[in-house]
Coordinates of C-alpha atoms in Angstrom, one line a residue:
X1 CA 62.8 119.9 280.5
X2 CA 60.5 120.1 277.5
X3 CA 57.9 122.0 279.5
X4 CA 60.5 124.5 280.6
X5 CA 61.8 125.0 277.1
X6 CA 58.2 125.5 275.8
X7 CA 57.5 128.1 278.4
X8 CA 60.7 130.0 277.5
X9 CA 59.9 129.9 273.8
X10 CA 56.4 131.2 274.4
X11 CA 57.7 133.9 276.7
X12 CA 60.3 135.0 274.1
X13 CA 57.6 134.9 271.4
X14 CA 55.2 137.0 273.4
X15 CA 57.8 139.6 274.3
X16 CA 59.1 140.0 270.8
X17 CA 55.8 140.3 269.0
X18 CA 54.6 143.7 270.4
X19 CA 57.8 145.4 269.6
X20 CA 57.3 144.9 265.8
X21 CA 53.7 144.1 265.3
X22 CA 51.4 146.8 263.9
X23 CA 47.6 146.8 264.3
X24 CA 45.3 145.5 261.5
X25 CA 42.7 147.6 259.6
X26 CA 40.5 144.5 259.9
X27 CA 40.6 144.6 263.7
X28 CA 37.5 146.2 265.2
X29 CA 38.0 149.8 266.2
X30 CA 41.6 150.0 264.8
X31 CA 40.8 152.6 262.1
X32 CA 38.6 154.6 264.5
X33 CA 41.8 155.4 266.4
X34 CA 42.9 157.5 263.4
X35 CA 39.6 159.2 262.8
X36 CA 36.1 158.6 264.1
X37 CA 34.7 159.0 260.5
X38 CA 36.5 155.9 259.4
X39 CA 34.7 152.5 259.4
X40 CA 35.1 150.3 262.5
X41 CA 36.5 147.4 260.5
X42 CA 37.5 146.5 256.9
X43 CA 37.1 143.3 255.0
X44 CA 40.5 143.7 253.5
X45 CA 43.8 144.9 255.0
X46 CA 45.0 148.5 254.3
X47 CA 47.7 148.9 251.7
X48 CA 51.2 149.3 253.1
X49 CA 53.1 151.7 251.0
X50 CA 56.3 151.9 253.0
X51 CA 58.1 150.6 256.1
X52 CA 61.2 152.3 257.4
X53 CA 62.9 152.8 260.7
X54 CA 63.5 155.9 262.9
X55 CA 67.1 155.2 264.1
X56 CA 68.7 156.9 267.1
X57 CA 71.8 156.0 269.1
X58 CA 69.8 153.6 271.2
X59 CA 66.6 152.8 269.3
X60 CA 65.5 151.4 266.0
X61 CA 61.7 152.1 265.8
X62 CA 59.6 150.9 262.8
X63 CA 57.4 153.4 261.1
X64 CA 55.0 152.6 258.3
X65 CA 52.9 154.5 255.8
X66 CA 49.5 152.8 254.9
X67 CA 46.6 153.8 252.8
X68 CA 42.9 153.4 253.4
X69 CA 41.0 153.0 250.2
X70 CA 41.7 155.0 247.0
X71 CA 43.8 158.2 247.6
X72 CA 43.6 160.2 244.4
X73 CA 44.4 163.4 246.3
X74 CA 47.9 162.3 247.0
X75 CA 51.0 161.5 244.9
X76 CA 52.0 158.3 246.8
X77 CA 55.5 158.3 245.3
X78 CA 56.1 161.8 246.6
X79 CA 54.7 160.8 250.0
X80 CA 57.0 157.7 250.2
X81 CA 60.1 160.0 249.6
X82 CA 58.8 162.4 252.2
X83 CA 58.4 159.7 254.9
X84 CA 61.9 158.4 254.2
X85 CA 63.3 161.9 254.8
X86 CA 61.1 162.4 257.8
X87 CA 62.3 159.2 259.4
X88 CA 66.0 160.1 259.0
X89 CA 65.5 163.7 260.2
X90 CA 63.4 162.6 263.2
X91 CA 66.1 160.2 264.4
X92 CA 68.7 162.9 264.2
X93 CA 66.6 165.4 266.0
X94 CA 65.8 162.9 268.8
X95 CA 69.5 162.4 269.3
X96 CA 70.0 166.1 269.8
X97 CA 67.6 166.0 272.7
X98 CA 69.1 162.9 274.4
X99 CA 67.5 159.7 275.5
X100 CA 63.9 159.8 274.2
X101 CA 61.5 156.9 273.6
X102 CA 59.2 156.3 270.7
X103 CA 56.6 153.7 270.0
X104 CA 56.2 152.2 266.5
X105 CA 54.4 154.7 264.3
X106 CA 51.7 154.2 261.7
X107 CA 50.9 157.1 259.3
X108 CA 47.5 156.6 257.7
X109 CA 46.9 158.1 254.3
X110 CA 43.2 158.9 253.8
X111 CA 41.1 161.0 251.4
X112 CA 39.0 162.3 254.2
X113 CA 38.9 166.1 254.3
X114 CA 40.7 167.8 257.1
X115 CA 38.4 168.3 260.1
X116 CA 38.8 172.1 259.6
X117 CA 38.8 171.9 255.9
X118 CA 38.6 175.3 254.3
X119 CA 40.1 177.2 257.2
X120 CA 43.2 179.3 256.6
X121 CA 45.3 177.0 258.9
X122 CA 43.6 173.7 258.1
X123 CA 45.6 170.8 259.4
X124 CA 46.7 167.9 257.2
X125 CA 48.0 165.7 260.0
X126 CA 46.8 164.8 263.4
X127 CA 47.5 162.4 266.3
X128 CA 46.4 162.0 269.9
X129 CA 49.9 160.7 270.6
X130 CA 48.5 158.1 273.0
X131 CA 49.7 154.6 272.6
X132 CA 47.3 152.0 271.1
X133 CA 48.8 148.7 272.1
X134 CA 52.3 150.2 271.7
X135 CA 51.5 151.9 268.4
X136 CA 51.2 155.7 267.8
X137 CA 48.7 156.6 265.0
X138 CA 49.1 159.7 262.8
X139 CA 46.4 160.6 260.2
X140 CA 47.0 162.4 257.0
X141 CA 44.1 164.3 255.5
X142 CA 43.6 165.8 252.1
X143 CA 43.6 169.6 251.7
X144 CA 42.4 171.9 249.0
X145 CA 46.0 172.9 248.3
X146 CA 49.4 171.3 247.7
X147 CA 51.6 170.4 250.6
X148 CA 55.3 171.0 250.1
X149 CA 58.1 168.7 251.3
X150 CA 59.0 171.3 254.0
X151 CA 55.4 171.6 255.2
X152 CA 55.1 167.8 255.4
X153 CA 58.3 167.6 257.5
X154 CA 57.2 170.4 259.8
X155 CA 53.6 169.2 260.3
X156 CA 54.3 165.5 260.7
X157 CA 57.4 165.8 262.8
X158 CA 55.3 167.9 265.2
X159 CA 52.8 164.9 265.4
X160 CA 55.7 162.4 265.8
X161 CA 57.0 164.4 268.8
X162 CA 53.6 163.9 270.4
X163 CA 54.3 160.2 270.0
X164 CA 57.7 160.8 271.7
X165 CA 56.0 162.8 274.5
X166 CA 53.5 160.1 275.2
X167 CA 56.1 157.3 275.3
X168 CA 58.9 159.3 277.2
X169 CA 56.7 161.2 279.7
X170 CA 53.4 159.3 279.8
X171 CA 52.2 160.7 283.1
X172 CA 53.1 164.3 282.2
X173 CA 51.6 164.0 278.7
X174 CA 48.2 162.8 280.1
X175 CA 47.8 166.2 281.7
X176 CA 46.7 167.7 278.4
X177 CA 45.2 170.3 278.1
X178 CA 46.7 171.7 281.4
X179 CA 50.1 171.0 280.1
X180 CA 49.4 172.0 276.5
X181 CA 51.8 175.0 276.9
X182 CA 54.8 172.7 276.9
X183 CA 53.2 169.8 275.0
X184 CA 52.4 171.9 272.0
X185 CA 55.2 174.4 272.4
X186 CA 57.9 171.7 272.5
X187 CA 56.3 169.8 269.6
X188 CA 56.6 173.0 267.5
X189 CA 60.2 173.4 268.7
X190 CA 60.9 169.8 267.6
X191 CA 59.6 170.6 264.1
X192 CA 62.2 173.4 264.1
X193 CA 64.9 170.8 264.8
X194 CA 63.7 168.8 261.8
X195 CA 63.4 171.9 259.6
X196 CA 66.0 174.3 261.2
X197 CA 65.3 177.5 259.3
X198 CA 61.7 177.1 258.2
X199 CA 59.5 180.2 257.8
X200 CA 56.3 178.1 258.0
X201 CA 56.0 178.7 261.7
X202 CA 56.5 182.4 261.6
X203 CA 52.8 182.8 262.6
X204 CA 53.7 181.4 266.0
X205 CA 55.9 184.4 266.6
X206 CA 53.0 186.7 265.7
X207 CA 50.8 184.8 268.1
X208 CA 53.3 185.1 270.9
X209 CA 53.7 188.9 270.1
X210 CA 49.9 189.3 270.5
X211 CA 49.5 187.1 273.6
X212 CA 52.6 187.7 275.7
X213 CA 51.7 191.1 277.2
X214 CA 48.8 189.7 279.1
X215 CA 49.0 185.9 278.8
X216 CA 51.1 183.7 281.1
X217 CA 53.5 181.3 279.4
X218 CA 51.7 178.4 281.0
X219 CA 48.4 179.5 279.5
X220 CA 49.7 179.4 275.9
X221 CA 49.8 176.6 273.4
X222 CA 51.7 176.5 270.1
X223 CA 53.1 180.0 270.5
X224 CA 55.0 178.8 273.6
X225 CA 57.5 177.4 271.0
X226 CA 59.2 180.8 271.1
X227 CA 60.2 180.0 274.7
X228 CA 61.6 176.6 273.7
X229 CA 63.6 178.1 270.9
X230 CA 65.1 180.4 273.4
X231 CA 65.9 177.5 275.8
X232 CA 67.6 175.7 272.9
X233 CA 69.6 178.9 272.0
X234 CA 70.8 179.7 275.5
X235 CA 71.1 176.2 277.2
X236 CA 71.0 173.7 274.4
X237 CA 68.5 170.9 273.5
X238 CA 69.4 168.6 276.4
X239 CA 70.3 171.0 279.2
X240 CA 67.6 173.4 278.2
X241 CA 64.6 171.8 276.5
X242 CA 64.7 168.2 277.7
X243 CA 65.7 169.1 281.2
X244 CA 62.7 171.5 281.5
X245 CA 60.3 168.9 280.2
X246 CA 61.7 166.3 282.6
X247 CA 60.9 168.8 285.4
X248 CA 57.3 169.3 284.5
X249 CA 54.4 168.1 286.8
X250 CA 53.0 164.6 286.5
X251 CA 49.9 165.3 288.5
X252 CA 47.6 168.2 289.3
X253 CA 46.5 171.3 287.4
X254 CA 47.6 174.8 286.6
X255 CA 49.0 175.4 290.0
X256 CA 51.3 172.4 289.8
X257 CA 52.4 173.4 286.3
X258 CA 53.4 176.9 287.6
X259 CA 55.2 175.4 290.6
X260 CA 57.2 173.0 288.3
X261 CA 58.1 175.7 285.9
X262 CA 59.1 178.1 288.7
X263 CA 61.4 175.4 290.2
X264 CA 63.0 174.7 286.8
X265 CA 63.3 178.3 285.7
X266 CA 64.7 180.8 288.2
X267 CA 63.5 184.4 288.0
X268 CA 66.8 185.6 286.5
X269 CA 66.4 183.2 283.6
X270 CA 62.8 184.3 283.0
X271 CA 64.1 187.9 283.0
X272 CA 66.8 187.0 280.5
X273 CA 64.1 185.4 278.3
X274 CA 62.0 188.5 278.5
X275 CA 64.9 190.7 277.6
X276 CA 66.0 188.6 274.6
X277 CA 62.5 188.4 273.3
X278 CA 61.9 192.1 273.6
X279 CA 65.2 192.7 271.9
X280 CA 64.3 190.4 269.0
X281 CA 67.3 188.2 269.8
X282 CA 65.7 184.7 269.6
X283 CA 66.8 182.5 266.8
X284 CA 65.8 179.2 265.3
X285 CA 68.2 176.2 265.5
X286 CA 69.6 177.0 262.0
X287 CA 70.4 180.6 263.1
X288 CA 67.5 182.5 261.4
X289 CA 66.1 185.2 263.6
X290 CA 62.5 184.7 264.8
X291 CA 60.6 187.5 263.0
X292 CA 58.9 189.0 266.0
X293 CA 57.1 192.4 266.0
X294 CA 57.1 193.1 269.7
X295 CA 54.0 195.0 271.0
X296 CA 54.1 197.4 273.9
X297 CA 50.5 197.9 274.9
X298 CA 50.8 201.1 276.9
X299 CA 52.8 204.3 276.9
X300 CA 53.1 206.6 280.0
X301 CA 54.3 210.2 279.6
X302 CA 56.0 212.0 282.4
X303 CA 56.2 215.8 282.3
X304 CA 56.1 216.5 286.0
X305 CA 55.8 214.7 289.4
X306 CA 53.4 211.7 289.3
X307 CA 53.2 208.1 290.3
X308 CA 52.6 205.2 287.8
X309 CA 51.6 201.8 289.2
X310 CA 51.9 198.6 287.1
X311 CA 51.2 195.0 287.9
X312 CA 51.9 191.6 286.3
X313 CA 50.9 188.0 286.8
X314 CA 53.6 185.2 287.0
X315 CA 55.2 184.2 283.7
X316 CA 53.7 187.2 281.8
X317 CA 56.1 189.5 280.0
X318 CA 54.6 192.8 281.2
X319 CA 55.9 195.8 279.3
X320 CA 55.3 199.4 278.6
X321 CA 57.0 202.5 277.3
X322 CA 58.0 205.5 279.5
X323 CA 58.5 208.9 277.9
X324 CA 60.1 211.8 279.8
X325 CA 59.4 215.1 278.2
X326 CA 62.3 217.2 277.1
X327 CA 63.6 220.2 279.0
X328 CA 63.5 218.7 282.5
X329 CA 65.6 216.7 285.0
X330 CA 63.5 214.0 286.7
X331 CA 64.1 212.2 290.0
X332 CA 62.7 208.6 289.8
X333 CA 62.1 206.2 292.6
X334 CA 61.0 202.6 291.8
X335 CA 59.4 200.3 294.3
X336 CA 58.8 196.6 293.3
X337 CA 57.0 194.1 295.4
X338 CA 58.7 190.9 296.5
X339 CA 59.2 188.4 293.7
X340 CA 59.0 191.0 291.0
X341 CA 61.7 192.4 288.8
X342 CA 61.8 195.6 286.7
X343 CA 64.2 196.1 283.9
X344 CA 64.6 199.3 281.8
X345 CA 66.3 200.0 278.4
X346 CA 67.0 203.4 276.9
X347 CA 65.5 203.1 273.4
X348 CA 68.4 205.0 271.8
X349 CA 71.4 203.7 273.8
X350 CA 70.3 200.1 274.4
X351 CA 71.2 197.7 277.1
X352 CA 68.9 196.5 279.9
X353 CA 69.5 197.6 283.5
X354 CA 67.8 198.6 286.7
X355 CA 65.5 201.7 286.6
X356 CA 67.5 205.0 286.7
X357 CA 67.2 207.3 289.7
X358 CA 67.8 210.4 287.6
X359 CA 66.6 211.1 284.0
X360 CA 67.9 214.1 282.2
X361 CA 65.8 214.9 279.2
X362 CA 67.6 217.9 277.5
X363 CA 66.8 218.7 273.9
X364 CA 64.9 215.5 273.2
X365 CA 62.3 213.3 275.0
X366 CA 63.8 210.3 276.8
X367 CA 62.1 207.1 275.9
X368 CA 62.5 203.8 277.8
X369 CA 61.3 200.2 277.3
X370 CA 60.2 198.9 280.6
X371 CA 59.8 195.2 281.4
X372 CA 58.0 194.0 284.5
X373 CA 58.1 190.2 285.3
X374 CA 57.5 187.7 288.1
X375 CA 57.6 183.9 288.5
X376 CA 56.1 183.6 291.9
X377 CA 53.1 185.8 292.6
X378 CA 51.4 188.9 291.2
X379 CA 54.0 191.7 291.2
X380 CA 53.4 195.4 291.5
X381 CA 55.8 198.2 290.6
X382 CA 55.3 201.8 291.6
X383 CA 57.2 204.4 289.6
X384 CA 57.4 207.7 291.5
X385 CA 58.6 210.9 289.8
X386 CA 59.3 213.2 292.8
X387 CA 61.0 216.0 291.0
X388 CA 61.0 217.6 287.6
X389 CA 63.4 220.6 287.5
X390 CA 63.6 222.7 284.4
X391 CA 66.8 222.4 282.4
X392 CA 68.5 225.2 280.5
X393 CA 68.9 223.5 277.1
X394 CA 72.1 225.5 276.4
X395 CA 73.7 223.5 279.3
X396 CA 72.6 220.1 278.2
X397 CA 75.9 218.9 276.7
X398 CA 77.7 219.9 279.9
X399 CA 75.6 217.7 282.1
X400 CA 77.3 214.5 283.2
X401 CA 80.8 213.4 284.3
X402 CA 84.0 214.1 282.5
X403 CA 87.5 212.6 282.7
X404 CA 90.7 214.3 281.6
X405 CA 92.3 213.1 278.4
X406 CA 95.8 211.6 278.4
X407 CA 97.0 215.0 277.0
X408 CA 95.5 216.9 279.9
X409 CA 97.0 214.6 282.5
X410 CA 100.4 215.0 280.9
X411 CA 100.1 218.7 280.4
X412 CA 98.9 219.4 283.9
X413 CA 101.7 217.3 285.3
X414 CA 104.3 219.3 283.4
X415 CA 102.8 222.6 284.4
X416 CA 105.2 222.9 287.4
X417 CA 108.0 223.2 284.9
X418 CA 106.7 226.6 283.7
X419 CA 107.6 228.3 287.0
X420 CA 110.7 226.4 288.1
X421 CA 112.5 224.9 285.1
X422 CA 113.9 228.3 284.0
X423 CA 115.2 229.1 287.4
X424 CA 116.8 225.7 287.7
X425 CA 118.4 226.0 284.3
X426 CA 119.8 229.4 285.3
X427 CA 121.7 227.6 288.0
X428 CA 123.1 225.0 285.6
X429 CA 120.5 222.3 286.5
X430 CA 117.6 220.6 284.7
X431 CA 114.0 219.9 285.8
X432 CA 111.5 217.4 284.3
X433 CA 108.0 216.6 285.4
X434 CA 105.8 213.8 284.3
X435 CA 102.4 212.2 285.0
X436 CA 102.5 209.1 287.1
X437 CA 98.9 207.9 287.9
X438 CA 95.4 208.8 289.1
X439 CA 93.1 211.4 287.6
X440 CA 90.2 213.8 288.5
X441 CA 86.5 213.7 287.7
X442 CA 84.7 216.9 286.6
X443 CA 80.9 216.7 287.1
X444 CA 78.1 219.0 286.1
X445 CA 74.7 217.9 287.6
X446 CA 71.4 218.8 286.1
X447 CA 70.4 220.2 289.5
X448 CA 73.0 223.0 289.1
X449 CA 75.6 221.4 291.4
X450 CA 79.0 220.4 290.2
X451 CA 82.4 219.3 291.5
X452 CA 86.0 218.5 290.8
X453 CA 87.1 215.4 292.6
X454 CA 90.8 214.3 292.6
X455 CA 91.5 210.6 292.7
X456 CA 95.1 209.9 293.8
X457 CA 96.4 212.2 291.1
X458 CA 100.2 211.8 291.1
X459 CA 102.9 213.6 289.3
X460 CA 106.7 213.4 289.7
X461 CA 109.3 216.1 289.2
X462 CA 113.0 215.5 289.1
X463 CA 115.7 218.2 289.6
X464 CA 119.3 217.5 288.7
X465 CA 122.2 219.8 289.3
X466 CA 125.9 219.4 290.2
X467 CA 125.8 215.6 289.9
X468 CA 123.0 215.4 292.4
X469 CA 119.2 214.9 292.0
X470 CA 116.1 215.5 293.9
X471 CA 112.8 213.6 293.3
X472 CA 109.6 215.5 294.2
X473 CA 106.3 213.5 294.2
X474 CA 102.9 215.2 294.6
X475 CA 99.6 213.3 295.2
X476 CA 96.3 215.1 295.3
X477 CA 92.9 214.0 296.7
X478 CA 89.6 215.6 297.7
X479 CA 88.1 218.4 295.6
X480 CA 85.8 221.4 295.2
X481 CA 82.0 221.5 295.1
X482 CA 80.3 224.4 293.3
X483 CA 77.0 225.7 292.0
X484 CA 76.9 226.4 288.3
X485 CA 74.8 227.9 285.6
X486 CA 75.1 228.8 281.9
X487 CA 75.0 232.4 280.8
X488 CA 75.6 231.8 277.1
X489 CA 76.1 228.9 274.7
X490 CA 79.8 228.8 275.5
X491 CA 80.1 230.6 278.9
X492 CA 79.0 229.9 282.4
X493 CA 79.6 230.9 286.0
X494 CA 80.4 229.0 289.2
X495 CA 80.3 229.7 292.9
X496 CA 82.1 227.3 295.2
X497 CA 80.3 226.0 298.2
X498 CA 82.7 223.5 299.7
X499 CA 86.4 222.8 299.3
X500 CA 88.6 220.0 300.8
X501 CA 91.6 219.4 298.6
X502 CA 94.7 217.9 300.1
X503 CA 98.3 217.3 298.8
X504 CA 100.9 214.9 300.0
X505 CA 104.4 215.9 299.1
X506 CA 107.2 213.4 299.1
X507 CA 110.8 214.8 298.6
X508 CA 113.7 212.4 298.1
X509 CA 117.3 213.5 298.1
X510 CA 119.6 210.5 297.9
X511 CA 118.6 208.1 300.7
X512 CA 116.7 210.8 302.6
X513 CA 112.9 211.0 302.3
X514 CA 110.7 213.8 303.6
X515 CA 106.9 213.6 303.6
X516 CA 104.3 216.2 304.5
X517 CA 100.6 216.7 304.0
X518 CA 99.2 220.1 302.9
X519 CA 95.7 221.4 302.9
X520 CA 95.0 223.3 299.7
X521 CA 93.4 226.7 300.2
X522 CA 90.0 227.5 298.7
X523 CA 89.6 229.3 295.4
X524 CA 90.8 232.9 295.6
X525 CA 87.4 234.1 294.3
X526 CA 84.0 233.0 295.6
X527 CA 82.6 233.2 292.1
X528 CA 84.0 233.3 288.7
X529 CA 83.3 232.4 285.1
X530 CA 84.2 229.6 282.7
X531 CA 84.4 229.1 279.0
X532 CA 83.6 225.8 277.3
X533 CA 83.0 224.0 274.1
X534 CA 81.4 220.5 274.2
X535 CA 80.0 217.8 272.1
X536 CA 78.2 214.6 273.1
X537 CA 81.6 213.0 274.0
X538 CA 84.2 215.8 274.4
X539 CA 84.6 218.9 276.5
X540 CA 87.2 221.7 276.4
X541 CA 86.8 224.0 279.4
X542 CA 88.8 226.7 281.1
X543 CA 88.2 228.6 284.4
X544 CA 87.1 225.7 286.7
X545 CA 88.6 226.0 290.2
X546 CA 91.7 223.8 290.5
X547 CA 92.0 223.2 286.8
X548 CA 94.3 225.5 284.8
X549 CA 94.7 226.1 281.1
X550 CA 96.8 222.9 280.8
X551 CA 93.9 220.7 282.1
X552 CA 91.1 221.7 279.8
X553 CA 90.5 218.7 277.5
X554 CA 88.1 216.0 278.8
X555 CA 86.2 213.0 277.5
X556 CA 82.7 212.1 278.7
X557 CA 82.5 209.4 281.4
X558 CA 79.2 207.5 280.8
X559 CA 76.3 208.2 278.5
X560 CA 75.5 211.8 277.5
X561 CA 72.1 213.4 278.2
X562 CA 69.7 214.1 275.3

């Protein structure tokens, strides 16, 4: 019994000690784990300035601040306050990401100069993140400048997240530098959680701006933090950031990193990231917009038929600008290889979409942002301009599709009263007509072809006399196709080429209903003129076949040409 009790006590003692015991500066090689320039051993123990805990919902992890030798470059009282704040904010940030692990942490204060002392971005903290007997070591160096509270939080929280990575995802973390894109990128992101609206990492945005047109996401380092900020913004810290890190490769090289990212991030999501980045819509956890200055490396100008080919490697945000010179209507055909995606945004009107098949550049050049992305293999996009017809700039505001205003629909529906209401009234009756449903679409194409198409346009007339009433319903479909041109700023001419308009008449007198279909005859003249006034959004027009003076007011359907 005594033997069993002794064994249990020894086992409990052995299991409890590593969870709380820190290494000793007098132990051979302990200090060299912080910096190779430090002595292998010390005769006396390092000074412990502070011991606190990083507290999460499931962990209480000890963290201490120690000093080696004299540290005149540091205000130790300030550092103690900074480490207390760091511990509290680190625990809160870890909880946002979910179930993470962290070994006990030692932060060593030393008057050694930074390894890159004198450089513009000289570091003042460093760690390998690897566990030394269950302890993660972070080294603080002296700099030739003052380190603010915010910079301390940003820099040291980045290093602490390396400790988190090494403990939570040990096999994945060991793939550094192959996995440095997510290792450094997510550590920078974690610093944003600790300091939500910091501007200290704005240079990462500039680095991403410079690298992203040619460099794949998996070939980046710290600048990949822009991607992790987007994941946080669109999916949250757990479902976005942690879930992606969980999915990263534990073995292999760059190929395995790409495969893991591809499986975790479908093409549609990478397209969404590219669009949000190019639009400058990515924000830090505190809501501050990431100050990007997006660079488009090339501009292609179209003034006539030509083919432009572009290619992009997986996880690169390929982009360029297309300019279509004014005064022409362009036919565009886009061919994209399997696995690739092309998205286009009109610089003036905004909104990403598929490449247009027709570009009308009237009085101004048309400019488009073009994004080409892939997650699978090298993608190629061919942009073929097969036609570039000259445009009469006087006709530019006409080009497009037009819908009748509510006033035109009502006026056109009541037009029948002008011929019949008087006669009915003369016989002691009354006649009313009103709009019921449907409409028409008036179109002027840049190629000189136009049309009026009726879409179940319905009006209803009611005639009442002698205590009886008759209800007359008219429904129109089909339309007229014509060629058109402008002869002056407010005048044009048309020649109809096809006509297929049909009416359905429904007459109801009491319980009796009579229906008949009528084919409308073509316009009486083969050609005629029209008068118009238009703006970017409104059109007043008279003289179009099938539309009388009561149906002249229209609003633009869709975006106007420029």
